[in-house]
mmCIF file of C-alpha atoms in Angstrom:
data_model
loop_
_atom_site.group_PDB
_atom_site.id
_atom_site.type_symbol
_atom_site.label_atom_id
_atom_site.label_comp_id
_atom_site.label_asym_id
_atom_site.label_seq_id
_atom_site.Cartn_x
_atom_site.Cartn_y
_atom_site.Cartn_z
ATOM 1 C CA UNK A 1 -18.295 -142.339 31.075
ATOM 2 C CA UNK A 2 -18.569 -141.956 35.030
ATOM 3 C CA UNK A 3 -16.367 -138.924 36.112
ATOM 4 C CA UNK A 4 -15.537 -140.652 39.468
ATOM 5 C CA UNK A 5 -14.065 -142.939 37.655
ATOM 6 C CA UNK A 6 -12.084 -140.872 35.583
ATOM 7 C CA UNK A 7 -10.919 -139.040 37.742
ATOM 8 C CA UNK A 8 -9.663 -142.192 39.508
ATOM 9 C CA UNK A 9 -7.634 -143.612 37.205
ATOM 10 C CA UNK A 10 -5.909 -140.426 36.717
ATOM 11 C CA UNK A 11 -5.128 -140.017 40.237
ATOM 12 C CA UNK A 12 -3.640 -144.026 40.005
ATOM 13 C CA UNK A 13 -1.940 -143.187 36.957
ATOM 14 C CA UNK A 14 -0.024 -140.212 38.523
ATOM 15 C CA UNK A 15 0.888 -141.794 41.832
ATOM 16 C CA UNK A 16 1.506 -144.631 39.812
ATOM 17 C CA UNK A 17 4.485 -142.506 37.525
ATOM 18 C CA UNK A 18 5.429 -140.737 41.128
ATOM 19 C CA UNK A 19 5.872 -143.665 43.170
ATOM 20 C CA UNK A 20 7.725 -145.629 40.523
ATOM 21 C CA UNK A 21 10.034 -142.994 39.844
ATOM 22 C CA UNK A 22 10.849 -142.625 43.730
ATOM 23 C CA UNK A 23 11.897 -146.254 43.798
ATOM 24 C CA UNK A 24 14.010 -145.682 40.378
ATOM 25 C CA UNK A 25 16.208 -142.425 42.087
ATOM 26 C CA UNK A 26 16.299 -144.703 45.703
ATOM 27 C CA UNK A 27 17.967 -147.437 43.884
ATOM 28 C CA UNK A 28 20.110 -145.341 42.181
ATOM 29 C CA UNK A 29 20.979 -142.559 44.592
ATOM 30 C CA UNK A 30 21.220 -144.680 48.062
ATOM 31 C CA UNK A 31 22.811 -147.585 46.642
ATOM 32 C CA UNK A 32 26.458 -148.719 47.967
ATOM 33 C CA UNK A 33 28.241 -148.470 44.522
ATOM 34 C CA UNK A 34 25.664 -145.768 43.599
ATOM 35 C CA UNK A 35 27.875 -143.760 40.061
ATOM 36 C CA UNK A 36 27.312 -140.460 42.362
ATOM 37 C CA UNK A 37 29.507 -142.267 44.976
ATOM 38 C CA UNK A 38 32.020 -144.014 42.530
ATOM 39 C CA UNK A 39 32.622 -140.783 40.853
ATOM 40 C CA UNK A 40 33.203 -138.990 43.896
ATOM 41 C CA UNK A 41 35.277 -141.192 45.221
ATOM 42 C CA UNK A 42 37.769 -141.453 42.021
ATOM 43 C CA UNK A 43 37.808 -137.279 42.154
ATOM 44 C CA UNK A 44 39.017 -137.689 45.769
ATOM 45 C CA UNK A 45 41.690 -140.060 44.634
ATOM 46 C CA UNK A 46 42.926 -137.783 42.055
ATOM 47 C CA UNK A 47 42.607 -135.116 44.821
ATOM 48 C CA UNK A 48 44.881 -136.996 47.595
ATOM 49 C CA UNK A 49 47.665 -137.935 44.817
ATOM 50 C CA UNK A 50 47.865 -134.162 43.318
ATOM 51 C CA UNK A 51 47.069 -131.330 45.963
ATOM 52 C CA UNK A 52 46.758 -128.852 42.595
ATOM 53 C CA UNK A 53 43.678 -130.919 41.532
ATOM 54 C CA UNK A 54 41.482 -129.332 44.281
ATOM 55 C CA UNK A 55 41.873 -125.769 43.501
ATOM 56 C CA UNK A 56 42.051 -125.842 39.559
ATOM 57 C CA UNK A 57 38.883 -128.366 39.748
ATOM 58 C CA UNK A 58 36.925 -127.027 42.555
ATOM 59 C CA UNK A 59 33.627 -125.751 41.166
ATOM 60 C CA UNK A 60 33.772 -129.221 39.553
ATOM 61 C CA UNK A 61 34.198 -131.213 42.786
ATOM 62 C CA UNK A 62 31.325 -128.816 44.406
ATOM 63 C CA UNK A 63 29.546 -130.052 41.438
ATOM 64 C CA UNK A 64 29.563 -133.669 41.951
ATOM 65 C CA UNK A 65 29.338 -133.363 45.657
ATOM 66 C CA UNK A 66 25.918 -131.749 45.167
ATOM 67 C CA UNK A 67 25.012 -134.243 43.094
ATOM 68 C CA UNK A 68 25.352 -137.348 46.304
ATOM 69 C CA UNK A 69 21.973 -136.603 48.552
ATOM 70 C CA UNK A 70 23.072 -135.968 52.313
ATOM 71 C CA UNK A 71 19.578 -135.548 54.037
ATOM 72 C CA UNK A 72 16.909 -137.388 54.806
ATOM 73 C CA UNK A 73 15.978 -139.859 51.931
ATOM 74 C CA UNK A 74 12.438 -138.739 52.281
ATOM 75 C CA UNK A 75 12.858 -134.846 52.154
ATOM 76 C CA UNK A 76 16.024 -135.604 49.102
ATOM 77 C CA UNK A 77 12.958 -137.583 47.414
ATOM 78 C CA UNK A 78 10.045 -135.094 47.575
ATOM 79 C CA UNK A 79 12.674 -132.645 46.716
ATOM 80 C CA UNK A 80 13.275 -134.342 43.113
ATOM 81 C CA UNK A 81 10.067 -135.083 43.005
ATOM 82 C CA UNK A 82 9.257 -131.391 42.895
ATOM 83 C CA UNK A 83 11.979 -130.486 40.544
ATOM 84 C CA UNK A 84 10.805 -133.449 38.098
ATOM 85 C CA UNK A 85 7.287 -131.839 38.025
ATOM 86 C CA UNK A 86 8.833 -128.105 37.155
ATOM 87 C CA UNK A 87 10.674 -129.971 34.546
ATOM 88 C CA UNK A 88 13.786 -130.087 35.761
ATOM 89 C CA UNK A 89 15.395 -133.492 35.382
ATOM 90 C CA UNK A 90 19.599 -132.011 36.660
ATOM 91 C CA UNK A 91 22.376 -131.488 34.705
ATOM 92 C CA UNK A 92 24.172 -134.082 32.806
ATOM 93 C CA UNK A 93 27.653 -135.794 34.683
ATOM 94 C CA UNK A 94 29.670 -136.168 31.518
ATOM 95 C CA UNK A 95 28.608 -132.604 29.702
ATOM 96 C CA UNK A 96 27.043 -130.751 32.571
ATOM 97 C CA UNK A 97 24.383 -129.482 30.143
ATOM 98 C CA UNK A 98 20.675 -129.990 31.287
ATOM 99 C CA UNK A 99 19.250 -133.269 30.515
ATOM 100 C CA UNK A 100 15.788 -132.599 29.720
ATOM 101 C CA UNK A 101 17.068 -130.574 26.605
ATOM 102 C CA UNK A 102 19.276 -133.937 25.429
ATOM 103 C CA UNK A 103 16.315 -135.675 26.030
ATOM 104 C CA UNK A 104 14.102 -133.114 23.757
ATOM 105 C CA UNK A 105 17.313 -133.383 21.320
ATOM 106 C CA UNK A 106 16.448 -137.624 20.975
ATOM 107 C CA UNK A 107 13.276 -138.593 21.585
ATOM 108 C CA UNK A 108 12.021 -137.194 18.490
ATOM 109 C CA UNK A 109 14.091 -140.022 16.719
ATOM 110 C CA UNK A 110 12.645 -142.713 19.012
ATOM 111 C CA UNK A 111 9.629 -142.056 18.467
ATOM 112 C CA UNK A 112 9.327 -141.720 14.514
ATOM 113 C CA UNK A 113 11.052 -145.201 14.216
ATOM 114 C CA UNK A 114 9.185 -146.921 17.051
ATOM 115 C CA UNK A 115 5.433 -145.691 16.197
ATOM 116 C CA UNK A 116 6.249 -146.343 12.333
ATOM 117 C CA UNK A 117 7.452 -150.311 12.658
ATOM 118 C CA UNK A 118 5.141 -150.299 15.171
ATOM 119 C CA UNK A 119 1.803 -149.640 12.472
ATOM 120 C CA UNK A 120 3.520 -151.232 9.650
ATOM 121 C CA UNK A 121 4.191 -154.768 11.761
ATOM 122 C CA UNK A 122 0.940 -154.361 13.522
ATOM 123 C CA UNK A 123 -1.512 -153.805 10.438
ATOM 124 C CA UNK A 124 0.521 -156.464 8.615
ATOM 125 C CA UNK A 125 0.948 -159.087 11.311
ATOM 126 C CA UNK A 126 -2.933 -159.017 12.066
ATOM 127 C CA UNK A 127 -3.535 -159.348 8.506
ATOM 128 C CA UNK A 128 -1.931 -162.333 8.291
ATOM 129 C CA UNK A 129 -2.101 -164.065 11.886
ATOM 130 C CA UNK A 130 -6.276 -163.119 10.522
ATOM 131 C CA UNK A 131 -5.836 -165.568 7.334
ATOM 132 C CA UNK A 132 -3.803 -167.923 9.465
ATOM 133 C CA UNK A 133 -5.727 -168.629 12.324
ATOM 134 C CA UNK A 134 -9.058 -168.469 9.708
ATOM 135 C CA UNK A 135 -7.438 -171.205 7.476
ATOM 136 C CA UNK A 136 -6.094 -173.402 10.849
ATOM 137 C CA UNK A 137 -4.636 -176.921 10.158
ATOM 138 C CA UNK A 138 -3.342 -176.567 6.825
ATOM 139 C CA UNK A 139 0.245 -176.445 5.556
ATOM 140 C CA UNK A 140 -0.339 -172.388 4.860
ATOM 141 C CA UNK A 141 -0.944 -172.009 8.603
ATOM 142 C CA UNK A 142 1.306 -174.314 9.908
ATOM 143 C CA UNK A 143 4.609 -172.868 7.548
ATOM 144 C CA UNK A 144 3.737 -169.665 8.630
ATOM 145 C CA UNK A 145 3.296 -170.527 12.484
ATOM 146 C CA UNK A 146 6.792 -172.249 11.997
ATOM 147 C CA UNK A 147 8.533 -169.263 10.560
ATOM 148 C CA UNK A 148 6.889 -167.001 12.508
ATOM 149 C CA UNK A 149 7.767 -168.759 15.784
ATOM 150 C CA UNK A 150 11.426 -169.078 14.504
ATOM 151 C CA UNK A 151 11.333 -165.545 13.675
ATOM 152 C CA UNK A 152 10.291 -164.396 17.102
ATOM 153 C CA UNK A 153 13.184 -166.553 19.200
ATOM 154 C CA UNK A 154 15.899 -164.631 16.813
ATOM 155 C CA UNK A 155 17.047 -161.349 19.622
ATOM 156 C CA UNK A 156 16.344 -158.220 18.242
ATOM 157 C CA UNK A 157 20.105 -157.227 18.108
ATOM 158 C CA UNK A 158 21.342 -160.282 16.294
ATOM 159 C CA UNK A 159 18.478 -159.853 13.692
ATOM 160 C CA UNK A 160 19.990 -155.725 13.634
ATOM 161 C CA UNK A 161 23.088 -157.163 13.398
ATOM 162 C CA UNK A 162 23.025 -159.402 9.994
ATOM 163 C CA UNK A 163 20.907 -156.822 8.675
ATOM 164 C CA UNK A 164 23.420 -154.099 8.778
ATOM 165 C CA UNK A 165 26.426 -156.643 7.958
ATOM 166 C CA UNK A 166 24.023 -157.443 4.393
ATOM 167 C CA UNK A 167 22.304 -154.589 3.643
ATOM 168 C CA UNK A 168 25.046 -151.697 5.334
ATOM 169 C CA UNK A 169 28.535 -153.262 4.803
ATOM 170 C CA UNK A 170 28.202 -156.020 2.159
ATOM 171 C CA UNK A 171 25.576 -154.553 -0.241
ATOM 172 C CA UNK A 172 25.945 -151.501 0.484
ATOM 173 C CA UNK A 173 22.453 -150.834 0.187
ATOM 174 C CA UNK A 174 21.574 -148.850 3.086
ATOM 175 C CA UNK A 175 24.178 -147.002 4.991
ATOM 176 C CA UNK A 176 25.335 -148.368 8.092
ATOM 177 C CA UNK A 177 24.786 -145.945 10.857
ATOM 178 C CA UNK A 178 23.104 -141.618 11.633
ATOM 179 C CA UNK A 179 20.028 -140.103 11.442
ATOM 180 C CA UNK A 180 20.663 -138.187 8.199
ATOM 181 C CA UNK A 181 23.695 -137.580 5.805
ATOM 182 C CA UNK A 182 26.561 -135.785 7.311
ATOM 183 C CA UNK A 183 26.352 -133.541 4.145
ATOM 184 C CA UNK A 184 22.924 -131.956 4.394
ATOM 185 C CA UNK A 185 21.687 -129.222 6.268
ATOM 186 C CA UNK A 186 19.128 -130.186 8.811
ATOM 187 C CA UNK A 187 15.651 -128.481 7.819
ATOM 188 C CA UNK A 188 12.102 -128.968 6.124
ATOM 189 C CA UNK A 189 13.959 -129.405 2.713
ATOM 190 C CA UNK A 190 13.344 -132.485 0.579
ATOM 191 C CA UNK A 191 16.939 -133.612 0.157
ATOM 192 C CA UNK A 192 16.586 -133.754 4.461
ATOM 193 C CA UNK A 193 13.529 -135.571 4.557
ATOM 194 C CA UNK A 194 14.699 -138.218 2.121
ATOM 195 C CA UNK A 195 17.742 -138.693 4.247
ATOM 196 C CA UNK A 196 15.877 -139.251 7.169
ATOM 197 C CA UNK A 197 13.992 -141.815 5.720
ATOM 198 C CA UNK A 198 16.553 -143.571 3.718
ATOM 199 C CA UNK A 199 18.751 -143.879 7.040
ATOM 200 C CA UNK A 200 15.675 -144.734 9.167
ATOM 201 C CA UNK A 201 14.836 -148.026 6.647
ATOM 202 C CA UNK A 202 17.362 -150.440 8.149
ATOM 203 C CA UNK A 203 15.770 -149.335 12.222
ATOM 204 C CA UNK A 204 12.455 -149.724 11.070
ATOM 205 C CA UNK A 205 12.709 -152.529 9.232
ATOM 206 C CA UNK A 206 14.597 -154.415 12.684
ATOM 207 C CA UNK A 207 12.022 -153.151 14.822
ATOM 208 C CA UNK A 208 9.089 -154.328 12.260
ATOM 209 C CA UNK A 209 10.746 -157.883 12.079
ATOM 210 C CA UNK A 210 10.632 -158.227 16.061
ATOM 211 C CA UNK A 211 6.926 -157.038 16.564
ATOM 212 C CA UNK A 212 6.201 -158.946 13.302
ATOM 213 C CA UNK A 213 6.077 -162.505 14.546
ATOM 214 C CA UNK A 214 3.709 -161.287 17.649
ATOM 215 C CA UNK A 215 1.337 -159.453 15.958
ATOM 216 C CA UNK A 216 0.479 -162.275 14.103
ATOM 217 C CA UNK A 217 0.543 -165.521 16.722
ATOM 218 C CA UNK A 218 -1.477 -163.715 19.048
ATOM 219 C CA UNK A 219 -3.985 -162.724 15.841
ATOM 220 C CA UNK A 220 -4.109 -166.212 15.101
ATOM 221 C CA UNK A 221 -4.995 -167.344 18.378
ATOM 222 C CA UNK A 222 -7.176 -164.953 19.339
ATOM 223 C CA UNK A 223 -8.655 -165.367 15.092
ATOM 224 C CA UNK A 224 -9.192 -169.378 16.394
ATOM 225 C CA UNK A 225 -11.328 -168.594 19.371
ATOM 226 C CA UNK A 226 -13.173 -166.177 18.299
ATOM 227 C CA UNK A 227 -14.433 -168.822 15.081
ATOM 228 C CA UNK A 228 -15.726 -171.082 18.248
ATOM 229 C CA UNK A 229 -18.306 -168.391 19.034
ATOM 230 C CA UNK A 230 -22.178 -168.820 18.405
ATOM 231 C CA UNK A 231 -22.946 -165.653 16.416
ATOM 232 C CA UNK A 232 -19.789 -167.237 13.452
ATOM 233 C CA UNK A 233 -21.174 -170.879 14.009
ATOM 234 C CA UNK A 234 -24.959 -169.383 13.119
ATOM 235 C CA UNK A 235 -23.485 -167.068 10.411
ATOM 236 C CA UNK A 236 -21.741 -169.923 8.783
ATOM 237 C CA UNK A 237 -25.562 -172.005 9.264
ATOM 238 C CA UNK A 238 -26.824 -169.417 7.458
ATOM 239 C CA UNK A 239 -25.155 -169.229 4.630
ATOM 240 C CA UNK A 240 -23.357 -165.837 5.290
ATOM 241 C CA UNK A 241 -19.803 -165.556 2.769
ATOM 242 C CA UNK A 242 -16.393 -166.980 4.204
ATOM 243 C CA UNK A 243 -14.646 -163.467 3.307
ATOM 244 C CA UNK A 244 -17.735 -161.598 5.342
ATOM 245 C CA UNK A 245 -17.563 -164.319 8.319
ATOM 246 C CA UNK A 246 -13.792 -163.653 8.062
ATOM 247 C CA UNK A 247 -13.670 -160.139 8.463
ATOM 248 C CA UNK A 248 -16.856 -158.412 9.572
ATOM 249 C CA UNK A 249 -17.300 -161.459 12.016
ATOM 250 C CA UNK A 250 -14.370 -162.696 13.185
ATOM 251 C CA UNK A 251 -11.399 -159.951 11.731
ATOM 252 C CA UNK A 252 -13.533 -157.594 14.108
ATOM 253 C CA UNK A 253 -13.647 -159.630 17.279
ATOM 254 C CA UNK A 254 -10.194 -160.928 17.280
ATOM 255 C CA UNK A 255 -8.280 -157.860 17.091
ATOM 256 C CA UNK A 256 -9.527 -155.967 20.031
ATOM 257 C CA UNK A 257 -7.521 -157.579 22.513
ATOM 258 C CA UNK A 258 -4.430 -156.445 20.143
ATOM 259 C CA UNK A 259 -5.641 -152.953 20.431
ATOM 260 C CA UNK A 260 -4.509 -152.395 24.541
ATOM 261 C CA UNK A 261 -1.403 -154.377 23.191
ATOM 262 C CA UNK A 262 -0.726 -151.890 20.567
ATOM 263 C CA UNK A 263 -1.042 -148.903 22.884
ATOM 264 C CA UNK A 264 1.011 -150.513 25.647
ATOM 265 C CA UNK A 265 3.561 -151.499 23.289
ATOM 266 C CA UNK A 266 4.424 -148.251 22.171
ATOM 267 C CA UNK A 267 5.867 -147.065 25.644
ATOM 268 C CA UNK A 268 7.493 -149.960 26.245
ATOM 269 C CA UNK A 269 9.131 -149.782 22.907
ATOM 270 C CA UNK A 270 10.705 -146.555 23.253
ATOM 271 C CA UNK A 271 13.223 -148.363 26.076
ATOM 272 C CA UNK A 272 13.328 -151.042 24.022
ATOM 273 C CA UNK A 273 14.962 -149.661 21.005
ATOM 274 C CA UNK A 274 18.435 -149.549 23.232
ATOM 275 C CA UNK A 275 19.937 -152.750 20.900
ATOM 276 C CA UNK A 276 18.389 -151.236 17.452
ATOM 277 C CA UNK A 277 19.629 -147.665 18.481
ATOM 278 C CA UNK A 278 23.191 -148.404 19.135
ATOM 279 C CA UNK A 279 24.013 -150.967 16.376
ATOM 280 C CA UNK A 280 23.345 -148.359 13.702
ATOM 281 C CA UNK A 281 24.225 -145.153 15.613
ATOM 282 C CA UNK A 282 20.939 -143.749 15.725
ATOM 283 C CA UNK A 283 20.496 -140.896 17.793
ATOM 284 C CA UNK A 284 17.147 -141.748 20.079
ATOM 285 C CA UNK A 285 16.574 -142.091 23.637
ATOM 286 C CA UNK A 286 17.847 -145.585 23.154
ATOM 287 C CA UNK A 287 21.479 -145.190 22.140
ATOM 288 C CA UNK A 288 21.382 -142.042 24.924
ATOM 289 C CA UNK A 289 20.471 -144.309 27.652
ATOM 290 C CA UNK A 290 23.110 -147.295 26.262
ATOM 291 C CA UNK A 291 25.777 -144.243 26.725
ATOM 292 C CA UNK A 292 24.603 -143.012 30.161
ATOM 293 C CA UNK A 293 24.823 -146.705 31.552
ATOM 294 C CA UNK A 294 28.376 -147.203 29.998
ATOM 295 C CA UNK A 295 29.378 -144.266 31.592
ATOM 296 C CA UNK A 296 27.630 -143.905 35.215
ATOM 297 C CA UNK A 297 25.889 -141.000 33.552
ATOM 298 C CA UNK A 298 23.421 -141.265 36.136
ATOM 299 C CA UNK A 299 21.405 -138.209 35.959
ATOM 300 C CA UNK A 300 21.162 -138.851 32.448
ATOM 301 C CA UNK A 301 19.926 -142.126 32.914
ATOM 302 C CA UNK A 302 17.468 -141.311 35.621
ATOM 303 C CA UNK A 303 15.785 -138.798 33.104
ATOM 304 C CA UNK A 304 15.521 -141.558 30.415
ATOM 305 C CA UNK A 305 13.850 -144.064 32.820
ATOM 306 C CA UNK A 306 11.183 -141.124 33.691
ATOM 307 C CA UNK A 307 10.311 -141.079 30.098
ATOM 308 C CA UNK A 308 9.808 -144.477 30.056
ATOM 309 C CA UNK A 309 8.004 -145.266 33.132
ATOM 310 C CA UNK A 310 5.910 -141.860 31.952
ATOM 311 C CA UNK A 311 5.223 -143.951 28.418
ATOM 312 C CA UNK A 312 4.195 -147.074 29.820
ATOM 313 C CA UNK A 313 1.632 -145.773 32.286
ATOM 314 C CA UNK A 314 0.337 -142.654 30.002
ATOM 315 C CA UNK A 315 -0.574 -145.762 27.521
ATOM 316 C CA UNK A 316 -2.407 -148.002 29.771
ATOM 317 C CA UNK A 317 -4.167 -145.138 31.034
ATOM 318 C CA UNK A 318 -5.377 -144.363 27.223
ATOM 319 C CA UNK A 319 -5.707 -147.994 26.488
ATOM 320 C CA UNK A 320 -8.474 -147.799 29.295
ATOM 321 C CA UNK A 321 -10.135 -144.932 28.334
ATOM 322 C CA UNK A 322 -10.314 -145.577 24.722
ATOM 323 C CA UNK A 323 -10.896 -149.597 24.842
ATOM 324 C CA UNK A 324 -14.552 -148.506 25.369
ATOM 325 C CA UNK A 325 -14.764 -146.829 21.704
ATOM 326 C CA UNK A 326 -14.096 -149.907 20.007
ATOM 327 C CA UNK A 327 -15.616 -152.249 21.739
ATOM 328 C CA UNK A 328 -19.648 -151.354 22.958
ATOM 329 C CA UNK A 329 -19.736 -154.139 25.256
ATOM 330 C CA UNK A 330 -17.203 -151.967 27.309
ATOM 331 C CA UNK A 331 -19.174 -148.987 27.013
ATOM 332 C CA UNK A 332 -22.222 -150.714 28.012
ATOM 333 C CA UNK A 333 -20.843 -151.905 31.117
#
């Protein structure tokens, strides 16, 4: 692999995160309404209407007057820019505690339900977008392209929704909201772990539902052309097996488009899980980031979207460097 390149797309990648992350605290911090403003603002209210307020509350004031930038917006930029790369994302509004370590605190969660409906509804979806798009034009592929494409018009938090009313509140199946019983000690026990994963079924299986339906439409079309190519039309002269052609000819072919897909997906999934989070209480950076926008919990926020933007552009980078692996034309090139 050239080094020059390499070394190019890293340097994109980074300026890429910084640049994006510059426009994220501009819109924030230097808009009219910006929450730094509107807080402030309500604090000098409260001030004005009791003259007491200011001295029992004035490291507090201090606080959030810090917090609105007074300088020039390019030196107040390059300045958080700075303190973002030493890891310091500020100090939550509402608690005041730092928000990398709530961050630390919920993106564990995210990330174990996101990357686990992510495999299940990608290795499953291919699977059968594979067999659909292989046997094209009959009344298995055309049911399933129906349901599927009914399936994928349903919004992820309606879906959530009806499967916490059934499976949380009516059946009782699967409780309706946490990380873990309130009952067990968090630790590598087995009575935790199982708690975990009986709380994490109802998130997974939401999430699995909504990449479902993609997984397999795009495997189906991209299963249909590749069947159009040469080297299947000469297999298929030849005599070669229909489960072979399927998977060693076409299975093969048709799923590497899916693959920078899959590795794309999986940052934008972690903002994505904002619906899934908060309908059954699960503590992850998407619940987090529903409560910091409820509450102007700006800071908080901003930290969130730096995850997020980080995600996305840490997975196309590895989406390009791996894609090459996979696929020797790539490499060749």
């Amino acid at each position: 692999m050239n080094k020059l390149w390499l070394i190019r797309r890293f340097l994109m990648a980074f300026l890429t995160i910084i640049i994006t992350i510059i426009i994220s605290w501009a819109l924030i911090e230097y808009s009219p309404n910006s929450p730094a403003n509107a807080i402030l603002s309500n604090l000098r209210v409260t001030e004005a209407s009791n003259p007491k307020f200011a001295q029992i509350y004035a490291s507090e004031l201090q606080f959030y007057k810090d917090l609105v930038p007074h300088g020039n917006p390019i030196i107040e930029s390059l300045n958080y820019i700075i303190q973002v790369l030493h890891g310091n994302l500020g100090l939550d509004v509402i608690s005041e505690e730092p928000v990398s370590a709530i961050i630390a605190q919920a993106l564990p969660w995210t990330i174990f339900i996101v990357s686990t409906s992510l495999i299940i509804s990608f290795f499953i979806g291919i699977r059968i977008g594979q067999k659909m798009g292989y046997k094209r034009g009959t009344k298995l592929d055309s049911s399933l392209t129906t349901f599927f494409t009914l399936l994928r018009s349903i919004p992820l938090y309606i879906s959530g929704a009806i499967l916490l009313f059934i499976l949380g509140f009516e059946l009782h199946i699967f409780p309706a909201g946490g990380a873990y019983s309130p009952t067990i000690t968090p630790g590598l026990s087995l009575a935790f772990i199982e708690s975990v994963l009986y709380h994490a079924v109802l998130p997974i299986f939401t999430l699995t539902l909504a990449n479902l339906a993609g997984w397999a439409l795009q495997m189906r079309a991209n299963t249909i052309y590749t069947l159009g190519e040469d080297y299947v039309s000469f297999a298929e002269i030849r005599g070669v097996k229909d489960k072979l052609i399927e998977t060693k000819y076409v299975g093969r072919n048709a799923i590497l488009p899916l693959y920078t897909s899959l590795i794309i997906s999986i940052g934008f999934s972690i903002g994505g899980s904002v619906f899934v989070e908060e309908i059954f209480s699960y503590p992850g950076i998407g619940n987090q980031l529903y409560y910091a926008i409820t509450n102007n919990d700006y800071t908080l926020e901003m930290g969130i979207f730096i995850i997020i933007i980080t995600a996305v552009v840490v997975g196309v980078l590895l989406a390009d460097l791996t894609y090459s692996l996979i696929d020797p034309r790539v490499r060749n090139e």
